[in-house]
GROMACS .gro file of C-alpha atoms in nm:
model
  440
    1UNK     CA    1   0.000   0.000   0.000
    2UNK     CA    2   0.165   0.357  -0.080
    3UNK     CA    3  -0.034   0.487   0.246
    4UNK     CA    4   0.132   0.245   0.434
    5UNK     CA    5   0.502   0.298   0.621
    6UNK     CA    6   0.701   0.083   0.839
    7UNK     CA    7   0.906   0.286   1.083
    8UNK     CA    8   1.064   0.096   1.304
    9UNK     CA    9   1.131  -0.305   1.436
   10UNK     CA   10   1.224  -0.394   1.727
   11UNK     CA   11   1.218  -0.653   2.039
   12UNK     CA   12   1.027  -0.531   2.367
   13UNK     CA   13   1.175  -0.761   2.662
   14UNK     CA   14   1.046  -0.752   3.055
   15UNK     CA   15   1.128  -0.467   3.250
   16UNK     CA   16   1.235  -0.748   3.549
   17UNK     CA   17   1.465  -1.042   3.414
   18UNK     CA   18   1.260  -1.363   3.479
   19UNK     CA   19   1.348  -1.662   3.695
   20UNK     CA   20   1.712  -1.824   3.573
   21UNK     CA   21   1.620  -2.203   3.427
   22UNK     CA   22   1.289  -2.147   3.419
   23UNK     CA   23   1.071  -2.376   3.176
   24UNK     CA   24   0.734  -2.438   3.038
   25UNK     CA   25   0.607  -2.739   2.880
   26UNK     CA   26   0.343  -2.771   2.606
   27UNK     CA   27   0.013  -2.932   2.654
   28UNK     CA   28  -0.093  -3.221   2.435
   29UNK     CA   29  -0.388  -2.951   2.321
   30UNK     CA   30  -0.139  -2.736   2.245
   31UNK     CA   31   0.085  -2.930   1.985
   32UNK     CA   32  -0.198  -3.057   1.830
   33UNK     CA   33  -0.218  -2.716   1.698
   34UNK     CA   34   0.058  -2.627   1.600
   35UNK     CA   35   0.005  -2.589   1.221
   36UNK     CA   36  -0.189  -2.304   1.299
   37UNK     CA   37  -0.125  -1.973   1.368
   38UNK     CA   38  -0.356  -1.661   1.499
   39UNK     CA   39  -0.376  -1.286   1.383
   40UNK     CA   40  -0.593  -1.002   1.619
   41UNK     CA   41  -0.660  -0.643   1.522
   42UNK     CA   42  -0.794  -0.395   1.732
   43UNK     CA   43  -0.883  -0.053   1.597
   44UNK     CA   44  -0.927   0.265   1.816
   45UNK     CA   45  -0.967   0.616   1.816
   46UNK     CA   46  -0.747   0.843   2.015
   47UNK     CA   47  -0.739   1.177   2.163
   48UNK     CA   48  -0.665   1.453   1.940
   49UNK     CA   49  -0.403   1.681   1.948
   50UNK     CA   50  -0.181   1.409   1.971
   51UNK     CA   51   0.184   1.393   1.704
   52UNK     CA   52   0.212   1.073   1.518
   53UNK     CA   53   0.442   0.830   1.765
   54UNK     CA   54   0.370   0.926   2.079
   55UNK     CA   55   0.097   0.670   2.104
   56UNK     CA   56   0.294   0.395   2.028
   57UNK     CA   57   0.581   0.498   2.270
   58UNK     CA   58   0.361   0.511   2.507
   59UNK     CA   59   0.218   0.171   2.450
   60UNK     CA   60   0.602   0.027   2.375
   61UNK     CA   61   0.627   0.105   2.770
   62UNK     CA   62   0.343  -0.034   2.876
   63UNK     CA   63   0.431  -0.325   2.688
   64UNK     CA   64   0.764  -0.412   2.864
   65UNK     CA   65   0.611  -0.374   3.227
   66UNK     CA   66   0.291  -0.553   3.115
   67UNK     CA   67   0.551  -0.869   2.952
   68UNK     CA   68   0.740  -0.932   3.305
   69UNK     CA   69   0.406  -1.154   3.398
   70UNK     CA   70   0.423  -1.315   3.066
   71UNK     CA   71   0.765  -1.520   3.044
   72UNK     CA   72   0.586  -1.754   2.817
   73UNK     CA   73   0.582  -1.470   2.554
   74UNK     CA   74   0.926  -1.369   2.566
   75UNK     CA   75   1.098  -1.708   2.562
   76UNK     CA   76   1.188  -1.867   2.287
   77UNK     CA   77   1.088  -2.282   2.155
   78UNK     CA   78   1.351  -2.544   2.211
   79UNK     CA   79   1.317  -2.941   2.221
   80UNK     CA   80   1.254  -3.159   2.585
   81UNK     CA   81   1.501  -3.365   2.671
   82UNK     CA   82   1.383  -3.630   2.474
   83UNK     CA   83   1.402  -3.417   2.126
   84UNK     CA   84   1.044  -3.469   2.086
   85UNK     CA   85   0.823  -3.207   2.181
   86UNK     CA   86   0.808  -2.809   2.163
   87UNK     CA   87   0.828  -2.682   2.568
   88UNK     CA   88   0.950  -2.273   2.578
   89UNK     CA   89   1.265  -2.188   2.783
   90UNK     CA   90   1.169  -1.843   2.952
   91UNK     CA   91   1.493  -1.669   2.845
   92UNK     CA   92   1.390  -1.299   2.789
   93UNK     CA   93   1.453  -1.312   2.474
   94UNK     CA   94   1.152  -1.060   2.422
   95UNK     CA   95   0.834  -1.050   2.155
   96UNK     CA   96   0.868  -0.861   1.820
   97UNK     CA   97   0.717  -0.527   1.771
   98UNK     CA   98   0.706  -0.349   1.477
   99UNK     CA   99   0.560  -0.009   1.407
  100UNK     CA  100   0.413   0.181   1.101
  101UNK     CA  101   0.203   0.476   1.071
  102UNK     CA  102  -0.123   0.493   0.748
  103UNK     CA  103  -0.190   0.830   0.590
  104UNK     CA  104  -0.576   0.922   0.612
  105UNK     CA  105  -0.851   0.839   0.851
  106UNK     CA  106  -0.969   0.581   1.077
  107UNK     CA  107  -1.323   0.596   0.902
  108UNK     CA  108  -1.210   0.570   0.572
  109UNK     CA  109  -1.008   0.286   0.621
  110UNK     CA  110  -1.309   0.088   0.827
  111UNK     CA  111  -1.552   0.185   0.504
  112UNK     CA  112  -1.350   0.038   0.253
  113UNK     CA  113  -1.096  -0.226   0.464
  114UNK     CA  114  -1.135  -0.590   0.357
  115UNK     CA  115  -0.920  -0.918   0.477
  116UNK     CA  116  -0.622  -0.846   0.270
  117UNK     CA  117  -0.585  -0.463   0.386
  118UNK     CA  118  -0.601  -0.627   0.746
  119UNK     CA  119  -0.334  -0.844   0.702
  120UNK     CA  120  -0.082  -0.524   0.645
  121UNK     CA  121  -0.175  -0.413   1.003
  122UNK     CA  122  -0.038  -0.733   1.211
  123UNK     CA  123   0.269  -0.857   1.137
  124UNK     CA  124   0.367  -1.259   1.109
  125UNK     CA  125   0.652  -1.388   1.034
  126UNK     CA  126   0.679  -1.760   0.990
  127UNK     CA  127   0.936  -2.008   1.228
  128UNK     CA  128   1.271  -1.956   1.104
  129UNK     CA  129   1.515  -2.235   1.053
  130UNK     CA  130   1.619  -2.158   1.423
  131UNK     CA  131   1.352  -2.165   1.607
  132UNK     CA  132   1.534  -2.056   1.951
  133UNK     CA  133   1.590  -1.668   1.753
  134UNK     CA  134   1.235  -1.673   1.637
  135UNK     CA  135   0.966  -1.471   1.838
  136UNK     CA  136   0.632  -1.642   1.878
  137UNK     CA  137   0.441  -1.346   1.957
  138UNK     CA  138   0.450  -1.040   1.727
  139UNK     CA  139   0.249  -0.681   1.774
  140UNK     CA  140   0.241  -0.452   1.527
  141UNK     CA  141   0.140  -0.066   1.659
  142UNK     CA  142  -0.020   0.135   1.337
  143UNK     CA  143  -0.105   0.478   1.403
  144UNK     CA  144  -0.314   0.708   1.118
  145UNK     CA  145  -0.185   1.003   1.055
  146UNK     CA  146  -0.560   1.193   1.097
  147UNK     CA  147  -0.611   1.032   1.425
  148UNK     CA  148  -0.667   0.660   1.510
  149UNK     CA  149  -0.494   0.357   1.618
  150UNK     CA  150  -0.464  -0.027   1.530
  151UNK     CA  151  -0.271  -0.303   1.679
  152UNK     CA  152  -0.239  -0.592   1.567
  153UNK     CA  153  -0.117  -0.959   1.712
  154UNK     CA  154   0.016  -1.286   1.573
  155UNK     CA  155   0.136  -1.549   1.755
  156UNK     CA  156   0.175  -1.937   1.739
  157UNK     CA  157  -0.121  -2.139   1.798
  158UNK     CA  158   0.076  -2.374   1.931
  159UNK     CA  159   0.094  -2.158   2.288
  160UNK     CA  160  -0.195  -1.930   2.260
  161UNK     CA  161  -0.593  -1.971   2.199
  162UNK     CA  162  -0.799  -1.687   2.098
  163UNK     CA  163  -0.893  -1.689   2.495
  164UNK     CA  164  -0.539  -1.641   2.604
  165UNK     CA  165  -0.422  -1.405   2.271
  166UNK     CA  166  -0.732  -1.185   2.429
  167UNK     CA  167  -0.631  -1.199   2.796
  168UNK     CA  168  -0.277  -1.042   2.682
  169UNK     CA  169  -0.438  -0.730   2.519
  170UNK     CA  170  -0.631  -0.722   2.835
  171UNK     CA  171  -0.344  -0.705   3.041
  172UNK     CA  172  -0.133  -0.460   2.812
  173UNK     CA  173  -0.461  -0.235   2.829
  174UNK     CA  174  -0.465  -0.278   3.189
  175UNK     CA  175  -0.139  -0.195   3.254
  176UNK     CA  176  -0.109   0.089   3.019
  177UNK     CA  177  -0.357   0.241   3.219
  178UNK     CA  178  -0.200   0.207   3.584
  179UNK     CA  179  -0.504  -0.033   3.714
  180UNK     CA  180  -0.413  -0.391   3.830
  181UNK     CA  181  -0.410  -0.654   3.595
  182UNK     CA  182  -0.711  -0.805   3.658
  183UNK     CA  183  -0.631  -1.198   3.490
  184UNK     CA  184  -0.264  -1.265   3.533
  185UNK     CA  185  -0.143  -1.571   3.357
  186UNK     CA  186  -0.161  -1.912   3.514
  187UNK     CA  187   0.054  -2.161   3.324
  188UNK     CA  188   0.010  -2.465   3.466
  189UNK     CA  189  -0.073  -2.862   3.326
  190UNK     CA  190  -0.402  -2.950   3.240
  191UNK     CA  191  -0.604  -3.108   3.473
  192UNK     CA  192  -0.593  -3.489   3.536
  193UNK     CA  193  -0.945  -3.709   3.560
  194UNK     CA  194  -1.123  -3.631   3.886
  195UNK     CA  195  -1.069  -3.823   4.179
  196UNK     CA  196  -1.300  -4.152   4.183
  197UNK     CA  197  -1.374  -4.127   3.815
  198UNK     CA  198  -1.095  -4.308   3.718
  199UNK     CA  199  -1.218  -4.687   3.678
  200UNK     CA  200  -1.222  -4.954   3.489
  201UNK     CA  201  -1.538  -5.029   3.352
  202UNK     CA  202  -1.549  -4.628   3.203
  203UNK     CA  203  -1.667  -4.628   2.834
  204UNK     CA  204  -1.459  -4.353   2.643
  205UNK     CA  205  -1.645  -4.092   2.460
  206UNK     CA  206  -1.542  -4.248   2.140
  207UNK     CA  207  -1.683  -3.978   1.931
  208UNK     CA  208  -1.455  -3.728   2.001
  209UNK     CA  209  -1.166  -3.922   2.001
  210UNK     CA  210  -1.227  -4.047   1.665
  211UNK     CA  211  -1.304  -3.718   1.524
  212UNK     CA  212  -0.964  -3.624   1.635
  213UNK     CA  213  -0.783  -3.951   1.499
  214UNK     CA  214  -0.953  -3.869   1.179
  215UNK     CA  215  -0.771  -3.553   1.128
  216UNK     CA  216  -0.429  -3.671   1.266
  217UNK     CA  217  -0.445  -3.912   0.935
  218UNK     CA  218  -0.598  -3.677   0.704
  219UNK     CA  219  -0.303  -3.501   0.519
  220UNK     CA  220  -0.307  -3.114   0.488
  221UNK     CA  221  -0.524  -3.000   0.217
  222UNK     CA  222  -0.325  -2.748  -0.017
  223UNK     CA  223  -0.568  -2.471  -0.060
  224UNK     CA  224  -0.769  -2.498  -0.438
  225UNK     CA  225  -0.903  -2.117  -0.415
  226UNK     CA  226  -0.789  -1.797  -0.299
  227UNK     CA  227  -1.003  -1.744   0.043
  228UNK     CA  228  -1.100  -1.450   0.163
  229UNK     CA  229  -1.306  -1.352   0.448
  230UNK     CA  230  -1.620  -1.124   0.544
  231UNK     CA  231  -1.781  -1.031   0.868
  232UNK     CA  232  -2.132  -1.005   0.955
  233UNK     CA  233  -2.281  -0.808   1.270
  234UNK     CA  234  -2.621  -0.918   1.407
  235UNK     CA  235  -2.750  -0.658   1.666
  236UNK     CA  236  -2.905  -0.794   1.994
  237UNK     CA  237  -3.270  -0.785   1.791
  238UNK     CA  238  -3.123  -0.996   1.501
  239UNK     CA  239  -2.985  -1.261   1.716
  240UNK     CA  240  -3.271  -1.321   1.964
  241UNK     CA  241  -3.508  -1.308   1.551
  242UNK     CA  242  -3.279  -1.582   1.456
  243UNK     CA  243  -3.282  -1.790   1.799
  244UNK     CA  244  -3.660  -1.777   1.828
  245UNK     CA  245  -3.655  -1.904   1.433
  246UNK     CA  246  -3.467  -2.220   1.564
  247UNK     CA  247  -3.696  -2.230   1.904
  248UNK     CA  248  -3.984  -2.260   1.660
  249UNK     CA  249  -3.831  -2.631   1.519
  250UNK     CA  250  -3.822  -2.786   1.927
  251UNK     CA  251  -3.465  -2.678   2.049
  252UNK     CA  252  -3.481  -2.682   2.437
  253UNK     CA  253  -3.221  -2.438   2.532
  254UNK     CA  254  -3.073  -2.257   2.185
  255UNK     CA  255  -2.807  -1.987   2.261
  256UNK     CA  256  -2.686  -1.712   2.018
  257UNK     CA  257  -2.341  -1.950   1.932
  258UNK     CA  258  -2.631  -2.227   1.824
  259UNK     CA  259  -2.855  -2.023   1.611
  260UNK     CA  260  -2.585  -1.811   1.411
  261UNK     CA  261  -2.349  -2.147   1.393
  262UNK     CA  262  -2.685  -2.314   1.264
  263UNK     CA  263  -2.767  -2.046   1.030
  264UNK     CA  264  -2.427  -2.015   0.867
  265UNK     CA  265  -2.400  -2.423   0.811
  266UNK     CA  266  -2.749  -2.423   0.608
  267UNK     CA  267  -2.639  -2.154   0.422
  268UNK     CA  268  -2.297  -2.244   0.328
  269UNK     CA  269  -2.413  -2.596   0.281
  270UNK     CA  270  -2.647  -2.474   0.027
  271UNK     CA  271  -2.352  -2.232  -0.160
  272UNK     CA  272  -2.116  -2.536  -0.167
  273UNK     CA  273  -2.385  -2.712  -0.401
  274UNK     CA  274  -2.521  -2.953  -0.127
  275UNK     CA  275  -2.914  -2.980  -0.189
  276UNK     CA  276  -3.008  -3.282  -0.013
  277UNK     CA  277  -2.823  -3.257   0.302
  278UNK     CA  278  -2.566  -3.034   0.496
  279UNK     CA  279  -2.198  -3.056   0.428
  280UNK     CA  280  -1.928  -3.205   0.693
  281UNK     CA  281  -1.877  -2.996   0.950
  282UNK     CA  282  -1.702  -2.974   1.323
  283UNK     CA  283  -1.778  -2.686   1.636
  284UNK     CA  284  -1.484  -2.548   1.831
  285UNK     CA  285  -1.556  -2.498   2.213
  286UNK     CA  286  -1.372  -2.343   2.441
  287UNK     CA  287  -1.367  -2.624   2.755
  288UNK     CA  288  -1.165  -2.385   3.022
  289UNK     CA  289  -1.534  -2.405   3.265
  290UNK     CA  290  -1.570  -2.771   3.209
  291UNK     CA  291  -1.214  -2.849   3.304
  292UNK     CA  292  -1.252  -2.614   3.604
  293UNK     CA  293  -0.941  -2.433   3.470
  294UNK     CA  294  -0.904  -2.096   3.602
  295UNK     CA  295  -1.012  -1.822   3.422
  296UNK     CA  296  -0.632  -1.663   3.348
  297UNK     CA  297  -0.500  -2.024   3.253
  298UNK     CA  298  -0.269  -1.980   2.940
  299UNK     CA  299  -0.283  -2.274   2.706
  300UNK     CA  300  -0.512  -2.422   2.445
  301UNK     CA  301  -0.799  -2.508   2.577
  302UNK     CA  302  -0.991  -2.511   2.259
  303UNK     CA  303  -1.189  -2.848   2.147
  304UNK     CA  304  -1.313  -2.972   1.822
  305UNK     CA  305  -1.574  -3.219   1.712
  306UNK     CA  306  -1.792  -3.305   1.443
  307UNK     CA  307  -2.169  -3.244   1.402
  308UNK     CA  308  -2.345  -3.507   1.279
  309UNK     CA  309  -2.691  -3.451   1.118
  310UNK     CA  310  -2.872  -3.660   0.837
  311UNK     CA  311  -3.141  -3.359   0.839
  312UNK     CA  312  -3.145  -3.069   0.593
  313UNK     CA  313  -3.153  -2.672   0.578
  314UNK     CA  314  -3.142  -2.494   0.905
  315UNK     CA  315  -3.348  -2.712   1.147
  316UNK     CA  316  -3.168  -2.986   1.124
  317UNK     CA  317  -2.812  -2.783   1.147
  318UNK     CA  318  -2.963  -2.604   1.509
  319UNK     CA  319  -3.109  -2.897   1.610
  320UNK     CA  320  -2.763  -3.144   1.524
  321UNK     CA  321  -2.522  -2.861   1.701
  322UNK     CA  322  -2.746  -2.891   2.020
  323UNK     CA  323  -2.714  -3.203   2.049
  324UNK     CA  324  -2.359  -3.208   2.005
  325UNK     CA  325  -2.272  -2.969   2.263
  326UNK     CA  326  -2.480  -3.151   2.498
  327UNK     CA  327  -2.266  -3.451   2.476
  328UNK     CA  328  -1.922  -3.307   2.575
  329UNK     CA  329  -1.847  -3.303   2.907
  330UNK     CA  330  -1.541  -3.330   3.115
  331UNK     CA  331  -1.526  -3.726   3.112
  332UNK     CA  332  -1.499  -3.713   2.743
  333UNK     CA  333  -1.225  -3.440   2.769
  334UNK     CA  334  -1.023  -3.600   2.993
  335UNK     CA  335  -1.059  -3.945   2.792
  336UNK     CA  336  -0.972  -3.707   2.459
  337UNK     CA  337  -0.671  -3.587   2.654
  338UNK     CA  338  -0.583  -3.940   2.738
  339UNK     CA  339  -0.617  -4.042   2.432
  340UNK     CA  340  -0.390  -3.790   2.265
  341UNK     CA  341  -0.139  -3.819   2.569
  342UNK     CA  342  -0.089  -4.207   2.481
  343UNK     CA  343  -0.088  -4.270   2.141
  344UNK     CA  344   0.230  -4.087   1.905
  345UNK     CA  345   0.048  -3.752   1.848
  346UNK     CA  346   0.161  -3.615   1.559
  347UNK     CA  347   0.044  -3.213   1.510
  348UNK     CA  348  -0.355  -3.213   1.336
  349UNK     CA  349  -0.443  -3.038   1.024
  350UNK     CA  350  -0.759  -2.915   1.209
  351UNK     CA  351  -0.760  -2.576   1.048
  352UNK     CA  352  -0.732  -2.698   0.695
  353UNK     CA  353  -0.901  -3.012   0.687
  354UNK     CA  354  -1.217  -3.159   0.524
  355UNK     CA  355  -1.460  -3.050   0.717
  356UNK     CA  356  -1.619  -2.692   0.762
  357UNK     CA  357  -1.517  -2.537   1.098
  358UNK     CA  358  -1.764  -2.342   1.336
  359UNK     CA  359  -1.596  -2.227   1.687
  360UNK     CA  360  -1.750  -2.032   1.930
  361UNK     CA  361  -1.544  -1.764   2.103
  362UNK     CA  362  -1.836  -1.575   2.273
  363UNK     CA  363  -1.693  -1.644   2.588
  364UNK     CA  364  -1.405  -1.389   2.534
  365UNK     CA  365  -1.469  -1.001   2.566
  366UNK     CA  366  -1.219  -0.814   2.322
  367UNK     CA  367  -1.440  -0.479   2.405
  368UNK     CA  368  -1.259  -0.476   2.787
  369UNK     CA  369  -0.883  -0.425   2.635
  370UNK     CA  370  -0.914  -0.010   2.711
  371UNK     CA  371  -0.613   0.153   2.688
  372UNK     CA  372  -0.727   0.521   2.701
  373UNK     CA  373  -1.001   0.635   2.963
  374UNK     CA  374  -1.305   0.636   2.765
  375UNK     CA  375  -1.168   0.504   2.428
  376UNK     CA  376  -1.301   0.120   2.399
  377UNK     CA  377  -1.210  -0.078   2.138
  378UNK     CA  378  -1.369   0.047   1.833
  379UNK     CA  379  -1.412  -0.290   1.609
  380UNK     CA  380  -1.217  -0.645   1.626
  381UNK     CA  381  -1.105  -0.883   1.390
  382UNK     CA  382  -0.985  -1.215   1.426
  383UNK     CA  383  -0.817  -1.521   1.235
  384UNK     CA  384  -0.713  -1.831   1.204
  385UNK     CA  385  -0.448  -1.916   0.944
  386UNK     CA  386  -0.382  -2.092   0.711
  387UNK     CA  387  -0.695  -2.057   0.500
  388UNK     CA  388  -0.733  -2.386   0.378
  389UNK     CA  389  -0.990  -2.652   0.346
  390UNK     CA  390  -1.360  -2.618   0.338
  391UNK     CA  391  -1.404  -2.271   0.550
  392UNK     CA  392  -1.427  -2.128   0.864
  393UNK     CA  393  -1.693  -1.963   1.085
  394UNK     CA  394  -1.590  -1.753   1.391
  395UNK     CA  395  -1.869  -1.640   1.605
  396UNK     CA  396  -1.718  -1.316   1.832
  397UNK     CA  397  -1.911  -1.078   2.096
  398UNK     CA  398  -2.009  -0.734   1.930
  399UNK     CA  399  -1.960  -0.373   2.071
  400UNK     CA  400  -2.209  -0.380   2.381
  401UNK     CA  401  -2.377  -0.058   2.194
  402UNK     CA  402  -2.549  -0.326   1.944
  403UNK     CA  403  -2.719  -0.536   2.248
  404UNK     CA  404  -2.641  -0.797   2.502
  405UNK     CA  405  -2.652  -1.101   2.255
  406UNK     CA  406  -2.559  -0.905   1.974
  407UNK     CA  407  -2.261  -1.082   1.790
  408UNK     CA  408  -2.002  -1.078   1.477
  409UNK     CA  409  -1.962  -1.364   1.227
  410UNK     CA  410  -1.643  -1.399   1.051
  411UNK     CA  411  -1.653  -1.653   0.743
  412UNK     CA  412  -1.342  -1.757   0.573
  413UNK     CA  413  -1.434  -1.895   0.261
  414UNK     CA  414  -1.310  -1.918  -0.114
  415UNK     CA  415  -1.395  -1.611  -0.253
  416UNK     CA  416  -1.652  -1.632  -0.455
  417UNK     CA  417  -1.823  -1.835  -0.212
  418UNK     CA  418  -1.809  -1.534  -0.010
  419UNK     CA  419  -1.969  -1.351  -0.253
  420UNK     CA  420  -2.274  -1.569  -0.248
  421UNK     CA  421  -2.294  -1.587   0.120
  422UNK     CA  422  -2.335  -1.188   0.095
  423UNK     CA  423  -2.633  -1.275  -0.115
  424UNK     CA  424  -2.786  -1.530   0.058
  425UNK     CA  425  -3.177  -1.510   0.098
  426UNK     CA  426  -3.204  -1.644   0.427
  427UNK     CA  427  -2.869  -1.420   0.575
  428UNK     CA  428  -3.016  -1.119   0.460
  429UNK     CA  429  -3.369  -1.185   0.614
  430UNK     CA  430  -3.203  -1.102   1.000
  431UNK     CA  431  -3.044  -0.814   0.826
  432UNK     CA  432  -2.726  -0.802   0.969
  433UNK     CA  433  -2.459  -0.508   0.840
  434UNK     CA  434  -2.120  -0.680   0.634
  435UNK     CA  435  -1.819  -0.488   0.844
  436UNK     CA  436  -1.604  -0.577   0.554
  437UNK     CA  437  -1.599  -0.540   0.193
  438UNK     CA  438  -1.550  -0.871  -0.079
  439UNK     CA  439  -1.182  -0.860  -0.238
  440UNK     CA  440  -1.200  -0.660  -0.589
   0.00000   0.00000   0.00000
């Protein structure tokens, strides 16, 4: 972009040195992801008044206090002792930053941005051959020369959900504006099977264990489109329209995640050509509550499994993802976990296999990360790369002004799939407003 400037990269480390030796090991959830990466963009306005730079300075500050509770983030990947699996040696070795400033305005950018334009404003860089001089977490500070703010973060899936890639805005924001920081990081193992539920004669919740087995053998699909995506905000009206739609066919207890997961699964089903039937498809869930993990634990704690529905159109795609959810609980995570733990685990092409993915990250609230007294974030974007495969679905909170339950869809599909989707009758009957434009 010839608006766009780079003007300066650099490493932020900890303002205190951390603990000499210190170590973290990986969870099996968390190398199972490691294909994957994730990019977050926040936009914001600022005060005016202000000279181009002194924003980010400010925030470069706040970053190096805020990192000294995240050692995690400023070590670097080596090998355990047995030259098998990832763990991260907390040597200070710092995250990347990289600064950049965009000519024009906040508001113009937000009325014409689309996926690709994001992608300028957070920085990724992929592992190196040398993995120990290779920063897993990268923020990228873009300030507009009229006034405005973005920054961006990348960082390896393979140590950070969207949960925990959201608590460390959190924390930046908090610290950047002198308060405590209200969910330090816990990093800690995952929890092993409750006491007394450990016996022989428990059946394993074969489902979800074969779901993931299936992927483990499925070989990463090289990408047969250029993807794009597009996002879609349903106000608190639009979402509670669309959950009473799927009351109407006999669900017991639908939720926002349900109906707009539902909704987008017809649809997309019926773009992809499939008349008779809905196409394959798996939810992500974030299982931190049903583990009884703390809510500042730092780790994957993101699950996947596949919906199975022989049902058509969107009563049976409601209905099936009910259903679904209702099933996992912590027995079958902890027999998943098991599972995973004791057979040779090799990393999953989740993201870019055969089946269309749908996760739910309503439980995380982007719209808290405040880093100027009365300046909330102003719209989010999230994403998780590579785009490959089938599609994906993210279903986000919204800006509290749209409603309680009002949320954001993001689809990632090829793109002129996405064009379709834009078009679709039964979409356009909640009326929801498309936050980005369609590639040209």
């Amino acid at each position: 972009m010839d608006d766009f400037t780079y003007t300066c990269k650099r490493t932020v480390v900890s303002s205190k040195p951390v603990q000499p030796g210190k170590s973290f090991p990986l969870s099996v959830l968390d190398r199972i992801m490691e294909p994957n990466h994730l990019r977050i963009l926040y936009y914001y306005r600022t005060p005016g008044g202000r000279d181009v730079g002194e924003t980010t300075k400010k925030l470069r500050e706040s970053m190096s206090e805020m990192l000294t509770c995240f050692p995690i983030v400023t070590g670097r990947l080596v090998k355990d002792k047995k030259g098998k699996n990832w763990m991260i040696k907390c040597n200070d070795a710092g995250a990347r930053m990289v600064e950049a400033k965009l000519n024009g305005s906040l508001d113009d950018w937000l009325d014409k941005v689309d996926s690709d334009k994001e992608f300028n404003l957070i920085y990724w860089k992929d592992m190196s051959h040398n993995p120990y001089f290779w920063s897993t977490f990268n923020i990228q500070i873009t300030e507009f020369e009229e006034g405005g703010i973005a920054i961006g973060l990348s960082c390896f899936h393979l140590l950070a959900d969207p949960s925990c890639a959201t608590m460390f805005i959190k924390a930046w924001a908090d610290i950047t504006l002198g308060r405590k920081m209200m969910t330090p990081p816990l990093c800690h193992p995952l929890p092993s099977r409750r006491h007394g539920n450990n016996n022989s004669g428990h059946r394993s919740y074969t489902d979800l264990i074969n779901y993931y087995k299936s992927t483990i053998e499925t070989k990463n699909l090289v990408a047969d489109a250029r993807h794009t995506t597009i996002s879609f905000r349903f106000t608190d009206p639009m979402v509670r329209a669309c959950m009473t739609k799927a009351r109407t066919i006999g669900l017991s207890a639908t939720t926002p995640f349900q109906a707009l997961a539902g909704l987008f699964w017809a649809c997309i089903s019926k773009i992809k050509g499939k008349r008779n039937g809905l196409i394959d498809m798996c939810i992500g869930l974030d299982m931190r509550k049903v583990l009884g993990l703390d809510e500042g634990f730092f780790g994957n704690c993101m699950v996947y499994n596949k919906v199975h529905s022989n049902s058509t159109g969107y009563d049976g795609a409601a209905r099936a993802i009910e259903k679904e959810i209702e099933k996992i609980d912590n027995e079958g995570i902890m027999d998943l976990i098991e599972w995973l733990e004791n057979n040779e685990c090799r990393s999953s092409p989740l993201m870019s296999g055969c089946d269309l993915i749908c996760s739910n990250l309503g439980g995380i609230d982007p719209y808290l990360a405040t880093f100027e007294e009365g300046y909330d974030p102003l719209r989010v974007s999230y994403y998780v790369e590579p785009f490959a495969g089938v599609g994906h679905v993210l279903v986000l909170p919204s800006q509290s002004g749209g409603g309680v339950m009002s949320k954001v869809v993001m689809v990632t599909l090829p793109e002129m799939e996405v064009v379709k989707l834009c078009e679709d009758d039964l979409i356009l009957s909640f009326s929801p407003t498309i936050l980005m434009e369609t590639k040209k």
